[in-house]
mmCIF file of C-alpha atoms in Angstrom:
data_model
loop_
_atom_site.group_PDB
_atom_site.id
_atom_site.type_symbol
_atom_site.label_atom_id
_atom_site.label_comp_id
_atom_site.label_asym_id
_atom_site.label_seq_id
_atom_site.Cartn_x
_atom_site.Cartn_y
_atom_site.Cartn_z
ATOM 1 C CA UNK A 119 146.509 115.277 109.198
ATOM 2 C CA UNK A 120 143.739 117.373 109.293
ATOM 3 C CA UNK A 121 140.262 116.657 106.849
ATOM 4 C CA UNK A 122 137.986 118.969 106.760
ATOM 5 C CA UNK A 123 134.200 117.876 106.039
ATOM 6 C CA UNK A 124 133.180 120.249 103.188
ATOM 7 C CA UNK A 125 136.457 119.372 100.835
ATOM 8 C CA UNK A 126 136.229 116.024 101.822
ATOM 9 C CA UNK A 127 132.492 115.614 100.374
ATOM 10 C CA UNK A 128 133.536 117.531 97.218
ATOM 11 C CA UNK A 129 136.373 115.721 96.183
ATOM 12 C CA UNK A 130 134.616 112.389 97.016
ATOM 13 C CA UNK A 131 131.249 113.826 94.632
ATOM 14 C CA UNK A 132 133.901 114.500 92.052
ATOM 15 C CA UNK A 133 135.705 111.942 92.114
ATOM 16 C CA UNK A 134 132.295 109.039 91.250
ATOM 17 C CA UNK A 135 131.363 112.327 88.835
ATOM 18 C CA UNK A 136 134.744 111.935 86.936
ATOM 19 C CA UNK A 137 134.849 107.610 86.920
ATOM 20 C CA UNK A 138 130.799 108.189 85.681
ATOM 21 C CA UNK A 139 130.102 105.045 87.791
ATOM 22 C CA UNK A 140 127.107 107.176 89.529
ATOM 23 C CA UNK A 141 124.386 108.137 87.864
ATOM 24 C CA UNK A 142 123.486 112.372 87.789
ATOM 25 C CA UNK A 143 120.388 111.930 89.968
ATOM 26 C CA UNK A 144 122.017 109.965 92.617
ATOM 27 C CA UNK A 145 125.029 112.840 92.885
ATOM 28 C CA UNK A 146 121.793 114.975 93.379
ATOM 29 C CA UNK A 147 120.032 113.102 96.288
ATOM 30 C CA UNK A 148 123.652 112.541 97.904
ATOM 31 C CA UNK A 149 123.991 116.243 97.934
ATOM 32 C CA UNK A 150 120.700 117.325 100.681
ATOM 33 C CA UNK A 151 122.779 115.104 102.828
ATOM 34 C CA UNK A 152 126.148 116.839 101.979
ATOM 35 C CA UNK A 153 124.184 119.993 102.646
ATOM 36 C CA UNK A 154 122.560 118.703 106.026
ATOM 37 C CA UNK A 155 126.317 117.420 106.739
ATOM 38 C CA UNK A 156 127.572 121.194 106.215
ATOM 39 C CA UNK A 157 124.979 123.189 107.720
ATOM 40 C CA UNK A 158 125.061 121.132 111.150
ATOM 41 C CA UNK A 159 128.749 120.496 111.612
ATOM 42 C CA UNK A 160 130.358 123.603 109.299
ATOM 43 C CA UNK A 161 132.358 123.452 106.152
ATOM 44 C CA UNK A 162 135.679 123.292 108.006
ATOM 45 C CA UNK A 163 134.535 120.597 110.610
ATOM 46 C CA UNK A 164 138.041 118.239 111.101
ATOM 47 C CA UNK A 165 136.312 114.794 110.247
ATOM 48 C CA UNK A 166 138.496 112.727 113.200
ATOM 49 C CA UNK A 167 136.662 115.051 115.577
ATOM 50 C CA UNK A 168 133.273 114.002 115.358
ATOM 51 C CA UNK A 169 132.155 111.089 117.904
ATOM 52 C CA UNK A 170 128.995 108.795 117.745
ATOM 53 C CA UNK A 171 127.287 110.980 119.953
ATOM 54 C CA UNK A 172 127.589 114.016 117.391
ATOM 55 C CA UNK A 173 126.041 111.833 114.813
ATOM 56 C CA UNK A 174 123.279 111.220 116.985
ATOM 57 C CA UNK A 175 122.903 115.009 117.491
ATOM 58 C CA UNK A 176 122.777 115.273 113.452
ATOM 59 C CA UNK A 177 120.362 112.755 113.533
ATOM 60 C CA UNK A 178 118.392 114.053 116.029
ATOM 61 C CA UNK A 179 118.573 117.869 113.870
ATOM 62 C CA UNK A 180 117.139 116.399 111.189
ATOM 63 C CA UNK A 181 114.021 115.433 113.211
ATOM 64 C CA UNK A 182 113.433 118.546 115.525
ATOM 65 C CA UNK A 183 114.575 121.217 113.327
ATOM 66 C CA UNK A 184 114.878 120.019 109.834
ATOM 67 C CA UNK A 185 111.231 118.371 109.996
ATOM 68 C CA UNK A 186 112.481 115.591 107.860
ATOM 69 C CA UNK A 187 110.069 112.425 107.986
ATOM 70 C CA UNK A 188 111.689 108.968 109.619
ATOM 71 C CA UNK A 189 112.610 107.311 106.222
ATOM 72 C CA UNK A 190 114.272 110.487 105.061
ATOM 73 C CA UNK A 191 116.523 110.589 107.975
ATOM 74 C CA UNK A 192 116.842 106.898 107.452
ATOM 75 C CA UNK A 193 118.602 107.711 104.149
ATOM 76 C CA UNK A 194 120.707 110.620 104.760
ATOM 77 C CA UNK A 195 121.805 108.502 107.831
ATOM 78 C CA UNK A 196 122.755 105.645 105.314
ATOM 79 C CA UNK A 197 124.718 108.133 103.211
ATOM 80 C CA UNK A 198 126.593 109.728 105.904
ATOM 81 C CA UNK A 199 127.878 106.531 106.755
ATOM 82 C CA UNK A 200 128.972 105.587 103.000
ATOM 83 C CA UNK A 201 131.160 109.130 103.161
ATOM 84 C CA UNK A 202 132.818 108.601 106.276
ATOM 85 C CA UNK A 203 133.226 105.237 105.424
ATOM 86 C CA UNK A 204 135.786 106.139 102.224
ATOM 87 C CA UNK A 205 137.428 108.743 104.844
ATOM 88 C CA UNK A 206 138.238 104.844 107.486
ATOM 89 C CA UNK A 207 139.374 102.798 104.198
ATOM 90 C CA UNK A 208 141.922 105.717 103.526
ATOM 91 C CA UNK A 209 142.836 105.915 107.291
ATOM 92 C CA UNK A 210 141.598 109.384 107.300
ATOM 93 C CA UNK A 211 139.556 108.519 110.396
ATOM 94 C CA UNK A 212 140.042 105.644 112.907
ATOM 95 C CA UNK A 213 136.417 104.346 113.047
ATOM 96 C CA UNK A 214 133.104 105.703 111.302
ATOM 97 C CA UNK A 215 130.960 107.784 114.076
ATOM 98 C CA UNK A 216 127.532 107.713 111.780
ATOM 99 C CA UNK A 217 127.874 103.398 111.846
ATOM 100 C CA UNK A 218 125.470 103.053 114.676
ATOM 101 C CA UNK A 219 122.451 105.233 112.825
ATOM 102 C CA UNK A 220 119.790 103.368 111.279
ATOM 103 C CA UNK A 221 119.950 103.590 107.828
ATOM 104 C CA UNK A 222 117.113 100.879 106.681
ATOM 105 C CA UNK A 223 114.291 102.336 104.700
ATOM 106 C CA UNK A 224 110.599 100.781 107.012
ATOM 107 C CA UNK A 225 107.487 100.819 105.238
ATOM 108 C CA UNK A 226 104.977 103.456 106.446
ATOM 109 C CA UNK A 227 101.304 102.310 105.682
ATOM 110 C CA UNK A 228 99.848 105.697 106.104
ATOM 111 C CA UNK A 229 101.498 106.954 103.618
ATOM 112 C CA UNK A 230 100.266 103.712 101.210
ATOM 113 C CA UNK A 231 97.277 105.012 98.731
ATOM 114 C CA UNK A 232 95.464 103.074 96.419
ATOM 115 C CA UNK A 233 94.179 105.283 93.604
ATOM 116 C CA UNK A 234 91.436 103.743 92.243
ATOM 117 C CA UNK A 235 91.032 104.052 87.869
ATOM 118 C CA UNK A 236 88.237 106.575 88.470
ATOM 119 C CA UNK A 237 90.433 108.822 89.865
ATOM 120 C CA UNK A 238 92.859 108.554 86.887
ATOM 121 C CA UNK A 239 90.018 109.063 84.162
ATOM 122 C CA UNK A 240 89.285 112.198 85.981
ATOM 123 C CA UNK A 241 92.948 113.046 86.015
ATOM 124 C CA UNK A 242 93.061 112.237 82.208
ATOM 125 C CA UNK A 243 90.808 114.896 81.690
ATOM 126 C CA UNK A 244 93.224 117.591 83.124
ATOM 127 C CA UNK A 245 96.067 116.943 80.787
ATOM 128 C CA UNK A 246 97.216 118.968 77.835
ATOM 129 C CA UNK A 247 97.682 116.890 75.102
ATOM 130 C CA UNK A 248 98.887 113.520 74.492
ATOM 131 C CA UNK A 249 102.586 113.327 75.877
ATOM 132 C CA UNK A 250 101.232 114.033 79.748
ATOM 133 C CA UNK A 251 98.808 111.721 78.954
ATOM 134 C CA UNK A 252 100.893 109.103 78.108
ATOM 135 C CA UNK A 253 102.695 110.150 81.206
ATOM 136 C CA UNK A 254 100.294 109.453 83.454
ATOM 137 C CA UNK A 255 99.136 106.059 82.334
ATOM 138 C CA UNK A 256 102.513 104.955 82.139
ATOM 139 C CA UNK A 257 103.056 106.052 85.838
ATOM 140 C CA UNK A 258 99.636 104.375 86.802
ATOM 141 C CA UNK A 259 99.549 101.203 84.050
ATOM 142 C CA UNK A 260 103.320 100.487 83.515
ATOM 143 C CA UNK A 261 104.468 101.506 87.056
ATOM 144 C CA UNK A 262 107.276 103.422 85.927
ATOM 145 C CA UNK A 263 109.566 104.888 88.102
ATOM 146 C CA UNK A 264 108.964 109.106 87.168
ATOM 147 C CA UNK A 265 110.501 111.163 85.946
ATOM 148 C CA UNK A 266 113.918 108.583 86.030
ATOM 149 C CA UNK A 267 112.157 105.937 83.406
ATOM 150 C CA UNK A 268 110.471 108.547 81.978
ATOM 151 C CA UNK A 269 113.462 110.329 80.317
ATOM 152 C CA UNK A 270 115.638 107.686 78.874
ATOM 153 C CA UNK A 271 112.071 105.823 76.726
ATOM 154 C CA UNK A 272 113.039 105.878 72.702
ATOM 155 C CA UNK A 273 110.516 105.094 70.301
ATOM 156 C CA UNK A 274 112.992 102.793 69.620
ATOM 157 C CA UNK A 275 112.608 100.821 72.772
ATOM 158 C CA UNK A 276 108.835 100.078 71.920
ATOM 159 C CA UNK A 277 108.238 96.683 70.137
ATOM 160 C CA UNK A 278 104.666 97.624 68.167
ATOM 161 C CA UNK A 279 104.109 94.245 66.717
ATOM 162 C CA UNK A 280 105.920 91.835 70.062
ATOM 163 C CA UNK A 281 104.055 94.848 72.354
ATOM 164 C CA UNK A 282 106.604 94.789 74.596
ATOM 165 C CA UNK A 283 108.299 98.103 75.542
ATOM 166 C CA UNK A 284 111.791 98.103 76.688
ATOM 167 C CA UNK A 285 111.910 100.243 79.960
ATOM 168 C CA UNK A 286 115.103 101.928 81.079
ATOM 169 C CA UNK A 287 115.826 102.029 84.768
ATOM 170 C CA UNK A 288 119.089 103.948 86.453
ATOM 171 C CA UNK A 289 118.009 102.680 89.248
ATOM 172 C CA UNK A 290 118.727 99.256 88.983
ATOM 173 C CA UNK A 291 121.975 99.619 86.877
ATOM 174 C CA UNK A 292 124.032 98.957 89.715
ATOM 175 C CA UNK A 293 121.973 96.690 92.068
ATOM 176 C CA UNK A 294 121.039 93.876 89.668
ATOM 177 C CA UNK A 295 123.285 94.306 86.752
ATOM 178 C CA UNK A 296 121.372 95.620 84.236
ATOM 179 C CA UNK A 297 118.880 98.786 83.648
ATOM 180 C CA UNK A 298 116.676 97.530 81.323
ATOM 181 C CA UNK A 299 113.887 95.268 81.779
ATOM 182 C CA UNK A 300 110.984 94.227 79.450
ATOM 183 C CA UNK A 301 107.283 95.070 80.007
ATOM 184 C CA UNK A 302 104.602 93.767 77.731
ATOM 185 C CA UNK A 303 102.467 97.031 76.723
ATOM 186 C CA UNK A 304 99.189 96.604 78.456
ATOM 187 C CA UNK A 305 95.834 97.542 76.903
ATOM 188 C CA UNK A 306 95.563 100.259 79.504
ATOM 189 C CA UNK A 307 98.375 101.899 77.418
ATOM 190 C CA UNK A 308 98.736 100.614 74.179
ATOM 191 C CA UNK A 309 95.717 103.840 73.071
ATOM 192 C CA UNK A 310 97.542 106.237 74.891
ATOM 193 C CA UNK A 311 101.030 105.011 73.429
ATOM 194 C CA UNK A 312 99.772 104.803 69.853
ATOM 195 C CA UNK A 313 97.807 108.531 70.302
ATOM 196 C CA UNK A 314 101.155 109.984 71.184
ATOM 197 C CA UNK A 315 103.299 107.638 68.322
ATOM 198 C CA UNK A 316 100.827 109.557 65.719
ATOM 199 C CA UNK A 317 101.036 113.086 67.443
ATOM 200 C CA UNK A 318 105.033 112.576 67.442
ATOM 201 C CA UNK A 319 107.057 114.842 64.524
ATOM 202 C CA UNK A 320 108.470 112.503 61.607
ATOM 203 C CA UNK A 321 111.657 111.073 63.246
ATOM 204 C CA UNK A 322 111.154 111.943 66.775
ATOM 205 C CA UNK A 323 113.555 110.161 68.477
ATOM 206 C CA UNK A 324 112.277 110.740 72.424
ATOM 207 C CA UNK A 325 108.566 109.481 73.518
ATOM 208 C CA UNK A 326 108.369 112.266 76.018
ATOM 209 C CA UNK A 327 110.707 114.890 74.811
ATOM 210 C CA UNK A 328 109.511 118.415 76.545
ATOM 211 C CA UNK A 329 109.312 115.965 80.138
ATOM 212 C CA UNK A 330 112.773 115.650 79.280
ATOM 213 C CA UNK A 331 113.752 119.139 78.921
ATOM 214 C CA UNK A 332 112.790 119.821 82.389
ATOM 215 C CA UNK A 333 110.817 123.016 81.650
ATOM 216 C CA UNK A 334 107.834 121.808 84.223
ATOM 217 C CA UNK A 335 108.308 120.149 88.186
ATOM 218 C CA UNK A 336 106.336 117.249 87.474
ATOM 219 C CA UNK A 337 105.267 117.278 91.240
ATOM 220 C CA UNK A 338 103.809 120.607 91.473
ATOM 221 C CA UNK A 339 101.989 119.301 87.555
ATOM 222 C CA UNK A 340 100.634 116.099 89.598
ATOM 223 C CA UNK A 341 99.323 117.979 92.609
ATOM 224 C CA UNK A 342 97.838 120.724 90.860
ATOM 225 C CA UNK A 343 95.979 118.510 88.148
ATOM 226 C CA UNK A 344 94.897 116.674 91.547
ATOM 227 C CA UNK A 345 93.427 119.640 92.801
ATOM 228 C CA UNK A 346 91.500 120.660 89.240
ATOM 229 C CA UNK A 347 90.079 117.194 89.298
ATOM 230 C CA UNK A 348 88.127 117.443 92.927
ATOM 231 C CA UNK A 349 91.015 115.648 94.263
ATOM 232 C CA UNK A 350 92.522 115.749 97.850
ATOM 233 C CA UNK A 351 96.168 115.381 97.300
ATOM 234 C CA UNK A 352 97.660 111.858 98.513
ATOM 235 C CA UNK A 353 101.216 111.395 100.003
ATOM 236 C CA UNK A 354 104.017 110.172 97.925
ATOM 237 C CA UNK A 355 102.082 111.597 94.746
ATOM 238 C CA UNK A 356 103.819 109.239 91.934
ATOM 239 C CA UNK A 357 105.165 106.389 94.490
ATOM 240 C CA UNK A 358 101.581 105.548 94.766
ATOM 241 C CA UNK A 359 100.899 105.043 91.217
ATOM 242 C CA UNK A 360 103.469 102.071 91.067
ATOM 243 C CA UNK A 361 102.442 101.314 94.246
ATOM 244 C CA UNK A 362 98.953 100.830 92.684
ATOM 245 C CA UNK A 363 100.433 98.679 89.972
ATOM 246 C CA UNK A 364 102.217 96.701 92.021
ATOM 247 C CA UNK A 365 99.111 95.384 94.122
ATOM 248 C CA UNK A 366 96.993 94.941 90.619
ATOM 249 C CA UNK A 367 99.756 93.211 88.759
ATOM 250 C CA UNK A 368 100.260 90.390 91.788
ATOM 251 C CA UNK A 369 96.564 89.655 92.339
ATOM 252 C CA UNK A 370 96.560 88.882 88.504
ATOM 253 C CA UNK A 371 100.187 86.929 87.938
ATOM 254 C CA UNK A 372 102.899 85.419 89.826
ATOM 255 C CA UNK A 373 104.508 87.127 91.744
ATOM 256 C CA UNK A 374 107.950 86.928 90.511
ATOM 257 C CA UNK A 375 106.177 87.850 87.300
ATOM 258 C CA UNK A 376 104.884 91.131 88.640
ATOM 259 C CA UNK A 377 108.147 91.956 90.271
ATOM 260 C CA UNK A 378 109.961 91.748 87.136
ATOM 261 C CA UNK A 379 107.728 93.928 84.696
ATOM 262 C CA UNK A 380 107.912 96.094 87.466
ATOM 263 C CA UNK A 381 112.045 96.358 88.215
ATOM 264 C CA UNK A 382 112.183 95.159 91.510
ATOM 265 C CA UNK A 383 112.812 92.304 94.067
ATOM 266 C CA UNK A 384 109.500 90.400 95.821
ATOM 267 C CA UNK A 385 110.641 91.353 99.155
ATOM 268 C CA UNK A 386 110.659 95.327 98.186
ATOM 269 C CA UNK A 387 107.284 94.507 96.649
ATOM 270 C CA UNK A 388 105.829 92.638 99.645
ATOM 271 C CA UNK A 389 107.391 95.886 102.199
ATOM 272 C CA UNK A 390 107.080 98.762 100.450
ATOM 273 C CA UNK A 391 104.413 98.773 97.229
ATOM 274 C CA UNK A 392 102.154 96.506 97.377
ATOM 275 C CA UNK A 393 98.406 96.996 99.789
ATOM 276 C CA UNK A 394 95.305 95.283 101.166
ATOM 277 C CA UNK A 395 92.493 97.072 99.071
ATOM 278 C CA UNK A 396 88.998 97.065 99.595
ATOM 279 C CA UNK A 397 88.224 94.922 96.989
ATOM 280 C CA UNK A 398 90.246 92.444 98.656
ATOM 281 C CA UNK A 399 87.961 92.401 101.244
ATOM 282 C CA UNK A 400 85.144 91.886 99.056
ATOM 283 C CA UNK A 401 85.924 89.094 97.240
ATOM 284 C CA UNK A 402 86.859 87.642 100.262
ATOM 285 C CA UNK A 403 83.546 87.588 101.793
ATOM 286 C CA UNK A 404 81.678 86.516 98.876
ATOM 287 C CA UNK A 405 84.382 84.184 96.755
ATOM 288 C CA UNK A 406 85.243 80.730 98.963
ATOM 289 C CA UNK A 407 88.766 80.307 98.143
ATOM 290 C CA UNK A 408 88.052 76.194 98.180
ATOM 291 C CA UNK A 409 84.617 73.852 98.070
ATOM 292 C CA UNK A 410 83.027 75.087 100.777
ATOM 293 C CA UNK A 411 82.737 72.716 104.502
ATOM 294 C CA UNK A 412 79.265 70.935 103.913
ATOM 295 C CA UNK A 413 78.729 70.439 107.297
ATOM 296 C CA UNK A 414 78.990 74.020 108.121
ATOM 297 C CA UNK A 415 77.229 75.247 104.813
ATOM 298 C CA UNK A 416 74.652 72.905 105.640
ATOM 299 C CA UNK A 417 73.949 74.479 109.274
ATOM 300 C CA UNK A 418 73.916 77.930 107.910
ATOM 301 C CA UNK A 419 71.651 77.576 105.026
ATOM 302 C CA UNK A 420 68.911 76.068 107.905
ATOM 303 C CA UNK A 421 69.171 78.728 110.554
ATOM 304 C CA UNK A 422 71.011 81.667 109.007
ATOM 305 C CA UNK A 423 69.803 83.783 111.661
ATOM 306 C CA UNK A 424 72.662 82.074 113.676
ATOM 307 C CA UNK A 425 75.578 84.102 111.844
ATOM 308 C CA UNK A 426 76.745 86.969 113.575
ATOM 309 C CA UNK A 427 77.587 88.615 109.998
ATOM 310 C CA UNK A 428 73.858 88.035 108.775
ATOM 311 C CA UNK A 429 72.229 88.585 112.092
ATOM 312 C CA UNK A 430 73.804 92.337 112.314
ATOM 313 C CA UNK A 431 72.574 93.871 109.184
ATOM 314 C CA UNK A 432 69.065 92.305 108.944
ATOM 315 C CA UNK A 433 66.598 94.689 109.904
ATOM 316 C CA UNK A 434 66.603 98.143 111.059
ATOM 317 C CA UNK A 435 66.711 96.724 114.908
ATOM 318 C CA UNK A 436 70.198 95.916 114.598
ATOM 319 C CA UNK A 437 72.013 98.131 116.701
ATOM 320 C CA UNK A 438 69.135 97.690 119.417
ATOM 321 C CA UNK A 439 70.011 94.077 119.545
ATOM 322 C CA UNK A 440 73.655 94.085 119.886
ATOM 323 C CA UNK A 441 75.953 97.099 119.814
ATOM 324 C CA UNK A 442 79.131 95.199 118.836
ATOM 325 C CA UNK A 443 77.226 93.831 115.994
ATOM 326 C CA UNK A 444 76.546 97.630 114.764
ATOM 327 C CA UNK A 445 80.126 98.250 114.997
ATOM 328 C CA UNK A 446 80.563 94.756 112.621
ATOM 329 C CA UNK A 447 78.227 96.297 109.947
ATOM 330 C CA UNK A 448 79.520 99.657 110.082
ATOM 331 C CA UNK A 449 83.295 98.231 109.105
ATOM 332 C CA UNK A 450 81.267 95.840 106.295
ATOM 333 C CA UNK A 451 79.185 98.942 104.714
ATOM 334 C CA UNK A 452 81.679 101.815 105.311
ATOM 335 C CA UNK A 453 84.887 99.151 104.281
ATOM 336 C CA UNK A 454 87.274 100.323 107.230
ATOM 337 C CA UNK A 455 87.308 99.734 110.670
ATOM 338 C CA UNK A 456 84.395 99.717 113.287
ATOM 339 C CA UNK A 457 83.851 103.849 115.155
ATOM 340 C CA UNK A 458 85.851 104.152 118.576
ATOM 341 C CA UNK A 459 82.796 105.302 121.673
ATOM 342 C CA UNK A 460 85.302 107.698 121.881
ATOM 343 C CA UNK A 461 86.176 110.423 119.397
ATOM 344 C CA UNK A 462 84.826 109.161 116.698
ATOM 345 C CA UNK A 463 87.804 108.341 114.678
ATOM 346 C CA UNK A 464 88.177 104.343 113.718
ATOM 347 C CA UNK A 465 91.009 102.370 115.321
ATOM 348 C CA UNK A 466 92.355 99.074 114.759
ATOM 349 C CA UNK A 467 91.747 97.729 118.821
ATOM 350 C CA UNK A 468 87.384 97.254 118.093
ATOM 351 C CA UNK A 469 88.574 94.492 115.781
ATOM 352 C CA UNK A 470 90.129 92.945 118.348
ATOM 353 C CA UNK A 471 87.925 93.723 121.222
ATOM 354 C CA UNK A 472 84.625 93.243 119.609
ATOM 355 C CA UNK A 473 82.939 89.833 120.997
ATOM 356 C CA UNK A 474 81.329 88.901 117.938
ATOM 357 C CA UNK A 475 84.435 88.180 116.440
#
């Protein structure tokens, strides 16, 4: 019997909107790879006659002509194999030919940004009133998930006198068994939150009701206050605001604790949000972690001159005495890595290659 693609998807989209077991947004983000599906293979593409090798060529599309990045591909990949997998339980296909495609989200540290709470007071300043406000602390302090925990927060949910706020998350409905989790409401909010409580009409039942109503793309809102701030627009613009959070919230608490306030697992935390910071380099070179080694405290203290680390940045003779020792106190001063000879760009190899360390 003969299936074609495009009916297939529809009916199977239907069918998870009719048993309401799938949440709106996730129809939405199954449907660019429906689309991708379509577009590469046609609407009336007989679903037993695609082999592995055409689902290579779809992945390979994506790439070369679609420009999609590696995660994205990653994902759609991942779907296409949860359609055609329905199609093999109903016998509508002998074996899946998308199986073999990667479909495992990597973490991508270039596109990691810490955004430093400068930035946001500057950001702060660009906002129209109090509910985008509110909106963009909650992003940055709370580490909401935007706009999906945005739209579902009640005044109801927030606990005034417990401050704790009750955070709704579709996200997690179906991977952990429950949507809600409880955050306490940190100080970094709590203003914000009570500025907007006031500004709120008597029995306003939504915290940020015209978010809700759709009427502005909160990522072209994000980029372009960005822009009006002085800003350089970062990648992933509201991932990184979590992201943030996540790496502040587990240099403070446990981190079980942080992963909880925040609505997801360690392990996602460890791959995906959280980031060596600059700061963590500084307090690493000036707080000992332990009692400091008395034997080796006590040799430095009499001839200092003797660390490399001191040695490089004393005087204005430094880089005549030892050029790898310049490159040293260039990382320390500048806080990233050491100049290449080359091109002038800083790579990760003068770590390693440098003698003095």
């Amino acid at each position: 019997m003969t299936t074609f693609l495009g009916p297939f998807l529809d009916e199977y989209f239907e069918h998870h909107r009719r048993r309401g077991d799938v949440e709106a947004s996730t129809i939405a983000t199954w449907e660019h790879t429906q689309r991708n599906l379509v577009e590469f293979f046609g609407q009336d593409k007989d679903i037993r006659t695609i082999a592995p090798k055409d689902a290579d060529d779809w992945a390979a599309w994506l790439k070369t002509d679609q420009k999609l990045a590696e995660n994205t591909i990653r994902k759609r990949s991942q779907f296409a194999k949860r359609f055609i997998s329905v199609a093999v339980k109903r016998k509508l296909v002998a074996e899946n030919p998308f199986a073999f495609l990667v479909g495992s989200v990597v973490s991508v540290p270039e596109r990691k940004f810490f955004i430093p709470r400068e930035t946001v007071d500057a950001l702060l300043d660009q906002c129209h009133g109090p509910e985008y406000r509110l909106l963009l602390v909650f992003a940055r302090y709370m580490g909401v998930r935007v706009p999906s925990e945005i739209h579902p927060l009640r005044w109801t949910d927030v606990n005034w006198e417990g401050q704790r706020i009750v955070i709704s998350s579709p996200k997690t409905k179906r991977h952990r068994g429950g949507d809600k989790r409880v955050c306490p409401i940190f100080p970094e909010v709590l203003p914000f939150l009570q500025a907007a409580w006031d500004a709120a009409p008597e029995g306003a039942e939504w915290v940020f009701p015209s978010i809700r109503s759709g009427e502005k793309n909160l990522r072209t809102w994000l980029e372009k206050a960005i822009v009006r701030a002085g800003f350089t627009p970062w990648p992933r613009l509201w991932q990184n605001f979590r992201a943030t959070r996540a790496t502040e919230l587990a240099d403070k608490y446990p981190s079980h604790v942080a992963a909880a306030w925040l609505g997801h697992t360690e392990r996602i935390a460890d791959g995906h949000y959280r980031q060596v910071t600059t700061e963590h380099y500084s307090r690493a070179a000036q707080e000992a972690t332990a009692a400091m080694p008395k034997p080796g405290a006590e040799k430095l203290a009499q001839n200092p001159a003797h660390s490399p680390l001191i040695s490089a940045h004393q005087g204005s003779s430094r880089n005549e005495e030892s050029p790898a020792n310049a490159r040293v106190y260039e990382a320390l001063t500048c806080g990233g890595y050491p100049p290449s000879e080359g091109d002038g760009t800083r790579t990760r190899n003068h770590w390693i290659d440098s003698p003095v360390l």
